[in-house]
PDB file of C-alpha atoms in Angstrom:
ATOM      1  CA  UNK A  72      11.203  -8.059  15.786  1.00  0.00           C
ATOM      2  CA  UNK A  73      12.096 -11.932  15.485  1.00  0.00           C
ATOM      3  CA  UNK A  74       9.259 -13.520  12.772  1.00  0.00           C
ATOM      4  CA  UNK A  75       9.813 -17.211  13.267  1.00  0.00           C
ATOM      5  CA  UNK A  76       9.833 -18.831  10.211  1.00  0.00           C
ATOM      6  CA  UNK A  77       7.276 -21.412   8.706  1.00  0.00           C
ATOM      7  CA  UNK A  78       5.178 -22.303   6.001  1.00  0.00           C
ATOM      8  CA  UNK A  79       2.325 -20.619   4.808  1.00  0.00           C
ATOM      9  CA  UNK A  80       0.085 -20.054   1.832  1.00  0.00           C
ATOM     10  CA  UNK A  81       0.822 -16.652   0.100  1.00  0.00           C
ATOM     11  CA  UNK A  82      -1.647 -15.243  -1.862  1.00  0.00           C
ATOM     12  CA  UNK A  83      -5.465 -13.751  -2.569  1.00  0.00           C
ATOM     13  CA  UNK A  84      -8.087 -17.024  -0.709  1.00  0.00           C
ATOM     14  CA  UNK A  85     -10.751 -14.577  -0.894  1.00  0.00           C
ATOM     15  CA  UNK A  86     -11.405 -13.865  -4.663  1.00  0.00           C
ATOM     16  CA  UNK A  87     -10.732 -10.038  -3.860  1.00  0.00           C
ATOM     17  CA  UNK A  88      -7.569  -9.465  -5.709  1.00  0.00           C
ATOM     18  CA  UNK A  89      -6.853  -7.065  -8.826  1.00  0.00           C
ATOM     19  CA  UNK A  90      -6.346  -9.444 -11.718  1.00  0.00           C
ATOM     20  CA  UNK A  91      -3.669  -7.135 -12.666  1.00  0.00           C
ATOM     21  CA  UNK A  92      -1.530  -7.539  -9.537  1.00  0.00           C
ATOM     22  CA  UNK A  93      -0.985 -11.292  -9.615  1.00  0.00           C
ATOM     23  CA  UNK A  94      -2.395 -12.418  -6.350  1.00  0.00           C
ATOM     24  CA  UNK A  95      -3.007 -15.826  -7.542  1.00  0.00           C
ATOM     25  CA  UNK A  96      -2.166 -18.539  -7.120  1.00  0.00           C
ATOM     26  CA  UNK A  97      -2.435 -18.771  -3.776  1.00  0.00           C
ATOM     27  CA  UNK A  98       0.613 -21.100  -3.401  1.00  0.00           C
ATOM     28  CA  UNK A  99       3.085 -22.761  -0.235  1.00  0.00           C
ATOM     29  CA  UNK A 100       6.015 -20.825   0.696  1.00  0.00           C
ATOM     30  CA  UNK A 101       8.821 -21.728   3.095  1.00  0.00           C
ATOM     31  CA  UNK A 102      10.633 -18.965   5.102  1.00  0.00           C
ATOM     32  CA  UNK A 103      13.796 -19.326   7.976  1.00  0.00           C
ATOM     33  CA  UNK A 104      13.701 -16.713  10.510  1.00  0.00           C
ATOM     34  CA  UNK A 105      14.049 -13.321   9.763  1.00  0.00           C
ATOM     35  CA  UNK A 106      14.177  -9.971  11.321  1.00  0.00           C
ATOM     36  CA  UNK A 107      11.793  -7.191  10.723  1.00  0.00           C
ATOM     37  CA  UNK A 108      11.018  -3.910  11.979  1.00  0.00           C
ATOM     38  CA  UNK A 109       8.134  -3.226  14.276  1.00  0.00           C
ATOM     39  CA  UNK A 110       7.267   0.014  12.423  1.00  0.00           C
ATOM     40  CA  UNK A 111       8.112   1.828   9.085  1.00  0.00           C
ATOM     41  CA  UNK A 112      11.116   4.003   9.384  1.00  0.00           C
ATOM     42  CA  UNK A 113      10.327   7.272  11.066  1.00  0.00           C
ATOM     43  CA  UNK A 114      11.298  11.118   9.922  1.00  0.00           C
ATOM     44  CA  UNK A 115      13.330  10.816  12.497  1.00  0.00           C
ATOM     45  CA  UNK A 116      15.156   8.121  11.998  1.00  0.00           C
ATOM     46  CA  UNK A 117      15.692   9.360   8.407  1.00  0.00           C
ATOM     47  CA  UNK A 118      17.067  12.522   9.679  1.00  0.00           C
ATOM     48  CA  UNK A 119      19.938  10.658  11.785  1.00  0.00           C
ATOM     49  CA  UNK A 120      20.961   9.001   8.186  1.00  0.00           C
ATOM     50  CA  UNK A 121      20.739  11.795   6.004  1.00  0.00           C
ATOM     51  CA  UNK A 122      22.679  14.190   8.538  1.00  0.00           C
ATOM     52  CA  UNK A 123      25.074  11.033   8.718  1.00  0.00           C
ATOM     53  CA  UNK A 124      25.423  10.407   5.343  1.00  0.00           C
ATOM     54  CA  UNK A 125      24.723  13.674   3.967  1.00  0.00           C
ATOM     55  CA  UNK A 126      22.672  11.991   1.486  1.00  0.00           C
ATOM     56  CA  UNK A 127      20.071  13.954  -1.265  1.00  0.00           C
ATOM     57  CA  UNK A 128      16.562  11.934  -1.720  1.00  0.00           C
ATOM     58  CA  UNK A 129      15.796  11.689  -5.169  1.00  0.00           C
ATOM     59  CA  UNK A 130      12.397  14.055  -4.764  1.00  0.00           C
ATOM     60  CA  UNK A 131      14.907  16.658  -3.531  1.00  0.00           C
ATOM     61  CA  UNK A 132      17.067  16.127  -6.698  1.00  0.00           C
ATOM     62  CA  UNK A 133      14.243  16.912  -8.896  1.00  0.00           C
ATOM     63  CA  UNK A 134      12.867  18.988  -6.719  1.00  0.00           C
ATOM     64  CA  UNK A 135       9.670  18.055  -7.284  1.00  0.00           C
ATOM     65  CA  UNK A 136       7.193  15.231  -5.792  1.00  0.00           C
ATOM     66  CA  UNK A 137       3.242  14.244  -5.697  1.00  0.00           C
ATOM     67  CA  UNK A 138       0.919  15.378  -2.786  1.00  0.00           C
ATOM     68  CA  UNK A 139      -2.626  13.984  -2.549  1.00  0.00           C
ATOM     69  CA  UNK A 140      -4.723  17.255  -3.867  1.00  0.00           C
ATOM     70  CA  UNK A 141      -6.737  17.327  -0.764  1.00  0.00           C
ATOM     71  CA  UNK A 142      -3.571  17.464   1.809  1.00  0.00           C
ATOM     72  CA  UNK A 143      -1.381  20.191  -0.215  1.00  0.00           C
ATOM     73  CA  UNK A 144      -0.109  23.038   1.646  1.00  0.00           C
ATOM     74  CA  UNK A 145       2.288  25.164  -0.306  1.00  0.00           C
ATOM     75  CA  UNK A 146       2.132  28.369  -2.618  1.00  0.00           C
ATOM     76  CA  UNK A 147       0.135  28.546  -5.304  1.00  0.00           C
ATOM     77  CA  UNK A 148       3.254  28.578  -7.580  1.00  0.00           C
ATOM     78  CA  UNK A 149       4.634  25.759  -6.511  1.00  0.00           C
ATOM     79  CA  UNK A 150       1.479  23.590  -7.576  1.00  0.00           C
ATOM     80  CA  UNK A 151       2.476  22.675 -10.645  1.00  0.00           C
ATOM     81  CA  UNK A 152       0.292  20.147 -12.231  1.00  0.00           C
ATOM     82  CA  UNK A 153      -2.356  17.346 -12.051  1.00  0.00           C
ATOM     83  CA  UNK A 154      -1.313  13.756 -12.931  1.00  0.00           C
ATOM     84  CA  UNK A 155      -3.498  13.259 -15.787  1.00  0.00           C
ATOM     85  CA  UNK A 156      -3.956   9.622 -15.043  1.00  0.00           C
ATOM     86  CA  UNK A 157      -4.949  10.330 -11.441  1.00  0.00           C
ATOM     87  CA  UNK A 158      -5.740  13.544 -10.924  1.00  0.00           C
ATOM     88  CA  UNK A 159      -6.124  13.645  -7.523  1.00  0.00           C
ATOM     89  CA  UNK A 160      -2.518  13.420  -7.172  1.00  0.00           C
ATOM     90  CA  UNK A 161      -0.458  16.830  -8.075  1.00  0.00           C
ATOM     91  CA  UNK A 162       3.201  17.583  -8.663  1.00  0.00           C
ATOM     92  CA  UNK A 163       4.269  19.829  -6.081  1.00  0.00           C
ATOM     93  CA  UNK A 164       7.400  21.610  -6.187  1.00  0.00           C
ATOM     94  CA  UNK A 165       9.617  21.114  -2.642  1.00  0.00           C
ATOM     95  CA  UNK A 166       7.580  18.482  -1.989  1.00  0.00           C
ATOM     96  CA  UNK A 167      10.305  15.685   0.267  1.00  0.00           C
ATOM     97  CA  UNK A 168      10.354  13.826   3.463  1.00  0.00           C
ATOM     98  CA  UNK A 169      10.886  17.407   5.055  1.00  0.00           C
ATOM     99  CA  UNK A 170       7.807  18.827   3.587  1.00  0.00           C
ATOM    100  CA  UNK A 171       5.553  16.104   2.909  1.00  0.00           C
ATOM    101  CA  UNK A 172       2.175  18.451   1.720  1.00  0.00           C
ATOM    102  CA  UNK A 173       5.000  20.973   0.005  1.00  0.00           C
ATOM    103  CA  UNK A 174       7.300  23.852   1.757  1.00  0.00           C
ATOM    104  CA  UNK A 175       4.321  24.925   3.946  1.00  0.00           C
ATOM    105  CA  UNK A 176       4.393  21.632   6.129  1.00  0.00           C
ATOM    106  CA  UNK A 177       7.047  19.944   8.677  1.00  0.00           C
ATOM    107  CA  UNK A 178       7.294  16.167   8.592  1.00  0.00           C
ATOM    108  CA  UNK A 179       6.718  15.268  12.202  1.00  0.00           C
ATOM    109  CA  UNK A 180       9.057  13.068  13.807  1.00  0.00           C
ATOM    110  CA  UNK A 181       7.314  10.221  14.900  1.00  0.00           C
ATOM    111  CA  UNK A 182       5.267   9.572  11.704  1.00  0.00           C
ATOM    112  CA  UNK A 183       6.790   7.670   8.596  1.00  0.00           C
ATOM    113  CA  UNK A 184       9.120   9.228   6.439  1.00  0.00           C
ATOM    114  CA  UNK A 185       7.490   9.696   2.929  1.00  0.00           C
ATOM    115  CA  UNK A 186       8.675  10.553  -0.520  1.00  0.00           C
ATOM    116  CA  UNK A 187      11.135   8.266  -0.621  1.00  0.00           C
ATOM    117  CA  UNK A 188      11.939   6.598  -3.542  1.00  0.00           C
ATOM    118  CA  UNK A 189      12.807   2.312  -3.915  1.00  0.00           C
ATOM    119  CA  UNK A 190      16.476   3.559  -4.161  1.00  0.00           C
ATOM    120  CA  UNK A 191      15.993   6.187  -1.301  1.00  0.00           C
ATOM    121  CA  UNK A 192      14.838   3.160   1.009  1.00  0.00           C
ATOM    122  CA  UNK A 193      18.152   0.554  -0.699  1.00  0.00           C
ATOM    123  CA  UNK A 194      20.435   3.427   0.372  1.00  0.00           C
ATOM    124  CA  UNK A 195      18.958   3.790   4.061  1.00  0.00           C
ATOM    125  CA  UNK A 196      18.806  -0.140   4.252  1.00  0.00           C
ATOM    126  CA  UNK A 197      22.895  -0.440   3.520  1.00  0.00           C
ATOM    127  CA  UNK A 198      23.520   2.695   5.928  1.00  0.00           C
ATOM    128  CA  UNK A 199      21.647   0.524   8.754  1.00  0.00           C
ATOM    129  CA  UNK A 200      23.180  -2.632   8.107  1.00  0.00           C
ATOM    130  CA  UNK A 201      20.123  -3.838   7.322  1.00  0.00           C
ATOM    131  CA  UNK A 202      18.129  -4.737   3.741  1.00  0.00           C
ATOM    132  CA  UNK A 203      14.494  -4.203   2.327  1.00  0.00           C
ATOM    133  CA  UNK A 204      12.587  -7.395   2.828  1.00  0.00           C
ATOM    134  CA  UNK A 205      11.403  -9.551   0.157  1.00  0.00           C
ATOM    135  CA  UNK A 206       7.649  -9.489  -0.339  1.00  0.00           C
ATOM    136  CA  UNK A 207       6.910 -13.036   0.422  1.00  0.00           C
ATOM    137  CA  UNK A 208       8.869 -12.168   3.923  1.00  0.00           C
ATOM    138  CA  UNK A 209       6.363  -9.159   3.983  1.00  0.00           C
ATOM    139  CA  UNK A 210       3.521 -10.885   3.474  1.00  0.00           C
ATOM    140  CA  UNK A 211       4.174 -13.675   5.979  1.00  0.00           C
ATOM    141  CA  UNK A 212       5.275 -11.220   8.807  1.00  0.00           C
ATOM    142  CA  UNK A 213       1.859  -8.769   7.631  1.00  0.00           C
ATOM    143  CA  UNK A 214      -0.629 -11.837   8.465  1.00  0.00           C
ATOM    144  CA  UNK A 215       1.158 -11.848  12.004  1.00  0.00           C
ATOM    145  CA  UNK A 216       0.720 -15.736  12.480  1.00  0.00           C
ATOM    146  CA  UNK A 217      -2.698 -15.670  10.812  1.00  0.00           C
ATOM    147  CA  UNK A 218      -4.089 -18.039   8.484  1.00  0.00           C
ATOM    148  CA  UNK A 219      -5.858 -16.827   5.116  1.00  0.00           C
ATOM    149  CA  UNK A 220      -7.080 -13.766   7.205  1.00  0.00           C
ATOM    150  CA  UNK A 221      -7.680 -10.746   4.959  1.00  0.00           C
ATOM    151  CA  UNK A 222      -6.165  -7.904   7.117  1.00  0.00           C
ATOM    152  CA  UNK A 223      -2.828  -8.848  10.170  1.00  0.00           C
ATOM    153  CA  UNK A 224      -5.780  -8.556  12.550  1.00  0.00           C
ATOM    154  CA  UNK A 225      -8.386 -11.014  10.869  1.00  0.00           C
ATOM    155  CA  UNK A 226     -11.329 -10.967   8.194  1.00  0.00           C
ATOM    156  CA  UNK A 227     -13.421  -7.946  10.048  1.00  0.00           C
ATOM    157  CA  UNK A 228     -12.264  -4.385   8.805  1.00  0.00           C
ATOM    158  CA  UNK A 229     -13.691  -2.923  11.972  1.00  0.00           C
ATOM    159  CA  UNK A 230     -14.075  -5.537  14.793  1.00  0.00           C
ATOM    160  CA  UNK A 231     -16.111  -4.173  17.679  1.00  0.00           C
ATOM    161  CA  UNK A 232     -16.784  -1.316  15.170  1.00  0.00           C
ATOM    162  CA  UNK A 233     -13.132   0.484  15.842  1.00  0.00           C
ATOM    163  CA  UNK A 234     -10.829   1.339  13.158  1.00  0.00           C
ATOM    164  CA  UNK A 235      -7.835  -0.838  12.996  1.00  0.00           C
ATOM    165  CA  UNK A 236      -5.328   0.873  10.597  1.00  0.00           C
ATOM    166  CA  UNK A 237      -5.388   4.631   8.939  1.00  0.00           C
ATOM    167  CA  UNK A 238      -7.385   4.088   5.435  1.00  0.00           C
ATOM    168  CA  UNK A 239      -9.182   6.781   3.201  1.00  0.00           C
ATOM    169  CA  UNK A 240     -12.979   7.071   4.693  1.00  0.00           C
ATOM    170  CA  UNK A 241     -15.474   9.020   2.614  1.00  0.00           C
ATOM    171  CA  UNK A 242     -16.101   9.749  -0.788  1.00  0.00           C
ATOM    172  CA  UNK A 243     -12.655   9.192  -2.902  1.00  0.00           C
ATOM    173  CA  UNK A 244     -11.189  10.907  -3.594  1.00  0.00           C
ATOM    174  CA  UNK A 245     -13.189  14.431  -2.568  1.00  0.00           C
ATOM    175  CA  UNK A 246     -13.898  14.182   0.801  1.00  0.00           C
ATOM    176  CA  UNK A 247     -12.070  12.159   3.647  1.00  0.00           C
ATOM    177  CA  UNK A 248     -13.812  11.969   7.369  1.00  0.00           C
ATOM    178  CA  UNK A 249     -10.966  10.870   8.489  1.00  0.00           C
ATOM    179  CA  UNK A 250     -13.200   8.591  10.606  1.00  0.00           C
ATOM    180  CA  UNK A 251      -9.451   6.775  11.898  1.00  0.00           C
ATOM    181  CA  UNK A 252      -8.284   9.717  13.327  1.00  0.00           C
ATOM    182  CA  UNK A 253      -5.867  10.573  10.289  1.00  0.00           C
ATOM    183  CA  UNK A 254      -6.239  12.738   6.869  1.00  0.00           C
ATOM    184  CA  UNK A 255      -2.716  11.774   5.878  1.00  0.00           C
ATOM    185  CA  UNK A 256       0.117   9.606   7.795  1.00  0.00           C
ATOM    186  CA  UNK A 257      -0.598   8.496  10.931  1.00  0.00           C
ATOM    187  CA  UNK A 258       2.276   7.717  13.585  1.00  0.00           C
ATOM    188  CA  UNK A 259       4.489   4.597  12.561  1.00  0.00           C
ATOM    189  CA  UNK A 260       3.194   2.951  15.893  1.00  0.00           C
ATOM    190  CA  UNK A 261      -0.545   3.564  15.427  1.00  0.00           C
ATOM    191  CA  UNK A 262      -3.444   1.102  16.080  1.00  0.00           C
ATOM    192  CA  UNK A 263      -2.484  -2.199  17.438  1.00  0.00           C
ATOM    193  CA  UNK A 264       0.235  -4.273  16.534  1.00  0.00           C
ATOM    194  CA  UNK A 265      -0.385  -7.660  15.243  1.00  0.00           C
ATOM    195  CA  UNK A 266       0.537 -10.949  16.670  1.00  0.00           C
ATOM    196  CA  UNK A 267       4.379 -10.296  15.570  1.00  0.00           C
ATOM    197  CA  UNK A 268       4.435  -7.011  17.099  1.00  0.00           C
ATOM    198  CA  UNK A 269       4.527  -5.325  14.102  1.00  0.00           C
ATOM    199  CA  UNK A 270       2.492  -1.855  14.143  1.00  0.00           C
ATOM    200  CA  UNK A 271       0.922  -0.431  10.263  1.00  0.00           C
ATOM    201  CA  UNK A 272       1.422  -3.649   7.853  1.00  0.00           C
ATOM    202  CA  UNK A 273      -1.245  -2.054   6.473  1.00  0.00           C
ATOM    203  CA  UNK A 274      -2.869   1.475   5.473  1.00  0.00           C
ATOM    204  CA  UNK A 275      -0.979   4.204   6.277  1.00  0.00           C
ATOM    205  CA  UNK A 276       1.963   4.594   4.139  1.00  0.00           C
ATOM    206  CA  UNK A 277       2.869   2.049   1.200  1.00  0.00           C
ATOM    207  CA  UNK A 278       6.235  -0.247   1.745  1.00  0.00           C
ATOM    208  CA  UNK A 279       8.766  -0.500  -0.949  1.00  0.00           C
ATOM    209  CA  UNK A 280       9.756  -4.730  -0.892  1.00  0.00           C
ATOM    210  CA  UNK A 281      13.185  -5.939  -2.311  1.00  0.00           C
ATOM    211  CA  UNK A 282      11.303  -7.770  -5.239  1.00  0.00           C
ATOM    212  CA  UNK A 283      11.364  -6.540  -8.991  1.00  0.00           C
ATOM    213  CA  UNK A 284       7.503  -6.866  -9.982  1.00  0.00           C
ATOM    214  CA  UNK A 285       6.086  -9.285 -12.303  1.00  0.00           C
ATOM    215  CA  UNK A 286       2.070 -10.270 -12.259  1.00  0.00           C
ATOM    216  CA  UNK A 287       2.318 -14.030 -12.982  1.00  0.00           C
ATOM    217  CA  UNK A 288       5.730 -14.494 -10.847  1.00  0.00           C
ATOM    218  CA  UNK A 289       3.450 -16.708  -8.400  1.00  0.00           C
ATOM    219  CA  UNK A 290       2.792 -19.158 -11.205  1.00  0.00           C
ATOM    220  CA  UNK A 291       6.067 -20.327 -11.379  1.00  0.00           C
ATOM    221  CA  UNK A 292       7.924 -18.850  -7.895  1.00  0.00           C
ATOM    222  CA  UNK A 293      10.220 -21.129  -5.681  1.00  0.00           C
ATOM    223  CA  UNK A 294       8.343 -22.580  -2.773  1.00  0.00           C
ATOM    224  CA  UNK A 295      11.607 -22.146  -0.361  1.00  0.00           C
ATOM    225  CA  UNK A 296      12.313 -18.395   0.213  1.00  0.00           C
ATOM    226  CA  UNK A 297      11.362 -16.866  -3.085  1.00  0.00           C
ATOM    227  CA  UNK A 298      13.502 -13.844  -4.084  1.00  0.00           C
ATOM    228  CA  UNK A 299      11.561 -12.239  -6.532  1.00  0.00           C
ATOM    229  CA  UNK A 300      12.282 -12.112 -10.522  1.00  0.00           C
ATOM    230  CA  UNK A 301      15.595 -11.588 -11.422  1.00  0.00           C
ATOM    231  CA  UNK A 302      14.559  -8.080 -13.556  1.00  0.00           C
ATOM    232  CA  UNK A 303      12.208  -5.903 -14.229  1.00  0.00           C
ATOM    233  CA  UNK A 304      11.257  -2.233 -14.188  1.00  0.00           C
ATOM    234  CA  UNK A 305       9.070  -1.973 -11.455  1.00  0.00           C
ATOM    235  CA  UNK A 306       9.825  -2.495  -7.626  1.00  0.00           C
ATOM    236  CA  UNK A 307       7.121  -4.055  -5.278  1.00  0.00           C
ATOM    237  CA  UNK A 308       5.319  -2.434  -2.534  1.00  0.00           C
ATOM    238  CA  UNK A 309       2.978  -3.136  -0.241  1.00  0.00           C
ATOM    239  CA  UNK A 310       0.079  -2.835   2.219  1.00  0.00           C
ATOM    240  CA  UNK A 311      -2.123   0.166   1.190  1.00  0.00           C
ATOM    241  CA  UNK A 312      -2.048   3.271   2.423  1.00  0.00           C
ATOM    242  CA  UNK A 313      -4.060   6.637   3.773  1.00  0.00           C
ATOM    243  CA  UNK A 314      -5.314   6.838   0.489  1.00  0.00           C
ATOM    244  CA  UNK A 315      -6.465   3.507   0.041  1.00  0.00           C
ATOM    245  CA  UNK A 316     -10.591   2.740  -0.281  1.00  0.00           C
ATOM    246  CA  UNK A 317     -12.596   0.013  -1.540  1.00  0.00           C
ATOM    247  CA  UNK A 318     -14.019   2.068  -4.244  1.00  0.00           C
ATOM    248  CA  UNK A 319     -10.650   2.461  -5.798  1.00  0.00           C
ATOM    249  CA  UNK A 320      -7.312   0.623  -4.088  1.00  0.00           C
ATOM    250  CA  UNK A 321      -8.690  -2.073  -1.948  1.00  0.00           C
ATOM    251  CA  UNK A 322      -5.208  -3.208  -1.140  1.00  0.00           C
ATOM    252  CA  UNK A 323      -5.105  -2.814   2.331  1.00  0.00           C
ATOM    253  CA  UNK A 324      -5.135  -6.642   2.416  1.00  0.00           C
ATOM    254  CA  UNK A 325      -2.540  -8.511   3.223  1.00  0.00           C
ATOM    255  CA  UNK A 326      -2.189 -10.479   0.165  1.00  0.00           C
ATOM    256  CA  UNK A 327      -2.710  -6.985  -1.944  1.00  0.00           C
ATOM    257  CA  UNK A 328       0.122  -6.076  -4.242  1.00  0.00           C
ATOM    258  CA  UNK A 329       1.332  -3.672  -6.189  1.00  0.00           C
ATOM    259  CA  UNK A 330       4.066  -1.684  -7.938  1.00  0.00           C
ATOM    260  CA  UNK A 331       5.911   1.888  -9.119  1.00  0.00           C
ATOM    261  CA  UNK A 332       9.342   2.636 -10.809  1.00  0.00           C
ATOM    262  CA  UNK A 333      12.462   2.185  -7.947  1.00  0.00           C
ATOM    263  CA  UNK A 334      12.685   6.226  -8.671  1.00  0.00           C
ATOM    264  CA  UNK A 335       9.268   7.564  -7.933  1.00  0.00           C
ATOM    265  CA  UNK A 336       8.044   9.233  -5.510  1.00  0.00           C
ATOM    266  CA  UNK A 337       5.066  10.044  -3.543  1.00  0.00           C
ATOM    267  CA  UNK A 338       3.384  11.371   0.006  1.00  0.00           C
ATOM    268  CA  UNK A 339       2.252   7.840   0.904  1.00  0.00           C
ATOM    269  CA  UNK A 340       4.807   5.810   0.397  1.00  0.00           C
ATOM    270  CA  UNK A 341       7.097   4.771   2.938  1.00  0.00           C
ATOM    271  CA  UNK A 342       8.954   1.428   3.605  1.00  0.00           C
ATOM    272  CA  UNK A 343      10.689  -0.805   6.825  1.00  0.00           C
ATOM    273  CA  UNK A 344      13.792  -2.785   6.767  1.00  0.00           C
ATOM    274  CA  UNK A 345      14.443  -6.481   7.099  1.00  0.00           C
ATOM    275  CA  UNK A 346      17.769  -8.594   8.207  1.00  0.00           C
ATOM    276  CA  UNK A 347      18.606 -12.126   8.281  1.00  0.00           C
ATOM    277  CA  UNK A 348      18.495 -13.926  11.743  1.00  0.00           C
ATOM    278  CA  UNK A 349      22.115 -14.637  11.292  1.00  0.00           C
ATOM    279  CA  UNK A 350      22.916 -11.511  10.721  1.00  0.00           C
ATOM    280  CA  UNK A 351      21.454  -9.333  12.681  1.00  0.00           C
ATOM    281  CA  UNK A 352      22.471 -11.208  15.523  1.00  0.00           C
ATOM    282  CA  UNK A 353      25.632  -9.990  15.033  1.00  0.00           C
ATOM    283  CA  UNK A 354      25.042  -6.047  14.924  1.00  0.00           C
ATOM    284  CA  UNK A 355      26.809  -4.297  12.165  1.00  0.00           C
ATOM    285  CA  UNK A 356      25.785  -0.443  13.329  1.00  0.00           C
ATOM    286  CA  UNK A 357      25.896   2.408  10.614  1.00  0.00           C
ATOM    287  CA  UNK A 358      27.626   1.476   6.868  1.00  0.00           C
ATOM    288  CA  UNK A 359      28.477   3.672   4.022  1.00  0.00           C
ATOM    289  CA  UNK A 360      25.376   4.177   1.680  1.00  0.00           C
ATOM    290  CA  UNK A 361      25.936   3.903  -2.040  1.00  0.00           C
ATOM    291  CA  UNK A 362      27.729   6.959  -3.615  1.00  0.00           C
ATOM    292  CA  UNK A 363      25.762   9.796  -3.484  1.00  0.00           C
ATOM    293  CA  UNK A 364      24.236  10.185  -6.870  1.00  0.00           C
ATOM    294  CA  UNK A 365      24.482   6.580  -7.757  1.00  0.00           C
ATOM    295  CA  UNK A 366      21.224   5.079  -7.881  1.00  0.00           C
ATOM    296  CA  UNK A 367      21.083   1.506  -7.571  1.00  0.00           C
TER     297      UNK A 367
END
């Protein structure tokens, strides 16, 4: 989808941010057009590049990834262990985008392809002629021509009382009711799309951005089409996800932020890919990804 660019004000306006993440300030940014997908890139569409490319995600290299406790379906041997720092979350072993609750489950096509890792998504990207976006690009696209609005649709969670993207309902993290229709990933073009066309900016699976993290990078980012820091250890995603709930990860706003290592790996993370308008008007089709076993 074409997002027109503009200026808007990126950041947390409602005082709801994690003083961790670095959603303040809330400060002008400056974007040209861009191109963005309408919907996180589907099992499907990762099957076409990894039967192109015969490329190995880095879960399946180890072998291993994490599976929300609740949503696990594999042998008991291949339940490994609990993340001690949230134990909800387990290593399973076989765990990919193939199996995304462990070798008892089939990803289904037309939902997002999980367990891919920052460097999984950079290699997909460069296959597709395409690039992760950055996360001010995100952001701006997420609020869908909105001003200051907390969610792509506007400040209500539930307008008219109807769910509007695929969060964690319940008691976090031991029971879900699923009240959205969804325990886990929903499909990439659930719920309505917001005024860009753009279906899932947020719940449902996480997005890996093109940004290196860094908390207080607002305090001091370029106002015209910010790229991020320069280094770091940490890659940004963002938009929440199935698991998210106010109790715990309220970031299924769309100034919310966050962050992981570019190699980890987990059932709700997902991400969509970005182009320039100058570029993509010019289609480049399929490219070579980066060597296989080069992470970059």
């Amino acid at each position: 989808m074409l997002i027109p660019g503009g200026r808007f004000w990126m950041g947390d306006e409602h005082g709801e941010g994690y003083v961790a993440d670095g959603e303040v300030p809330v400060h002008e940014v400056v974007l040209d057009d861009f191109y963005l997908d309408e919907s996180t890139v589907t099992v499907s569409q990762f099957a076409t590049f990894v039967k192109s490319t015969g490329y190995v995600t880095d879960a399946e290299d180890l072998g291993v990834s994490a599976v929300f406790h609740a949503a696990v379906r594999a042998d008991p041997q291949d339940v490994l262990h609990r993340l001690a720092e949230a134990p909800w979350w387990v290593a399973v072993r076989g765990a990919s985008w193939r199996h995304p609750q462990g070798r008892g489950s089939v990803a289904v096509a037309n939902h997002p392809a999980v367990h891919v890792t920052w460097n999984d998504a950079h290699a997909f990207a460069i296959w597709a002629g395409k690039r992760l976006p950055t996360e001010a690009e995100w952001e701006y696209a997420a609020r869908g021509g909105l001003s200051a609005s907390r969610f792509p649709w506007g400040d209500v969670l539930k307008p008219g009382a109807r769910w509007q993207c695929n969060i964690f309902q319940g008691d976090f993290p031991h029971v879900n009711t699923a009240e959205d229709g969804y325990e886990t990933t929903a499909p990439a073009k659930s719920f309505r799309p917001n005024g860009y066309g753009l279906y899932n900016m947020v719940g449902n699976v996480w997005e890996w951005c093109a940004d290196w993290f860094q908390p207080d990078y607002y305090q001091h980012s370029p106002t015209t089409a910010p790229p991020g820091p320069s280094a770091g250890d940490r890659k940004v995603f963002r938009g929440g996800s199935y698991l998210c709930h106010d109790s715990y990860c309220y970031r299924y706003r769309v100034s919310a932020r966050s962050s992981n290592f570019p190699d980890s790996t987990s059932a709700n993370v997902g991400f969509r890919c970005a182009n320039d308008a100058s570029t993509a008007d010019t289609p480049r089709g399929p490219q070579s990804p980066p060597s296989q076993g080069v992470r970059t």
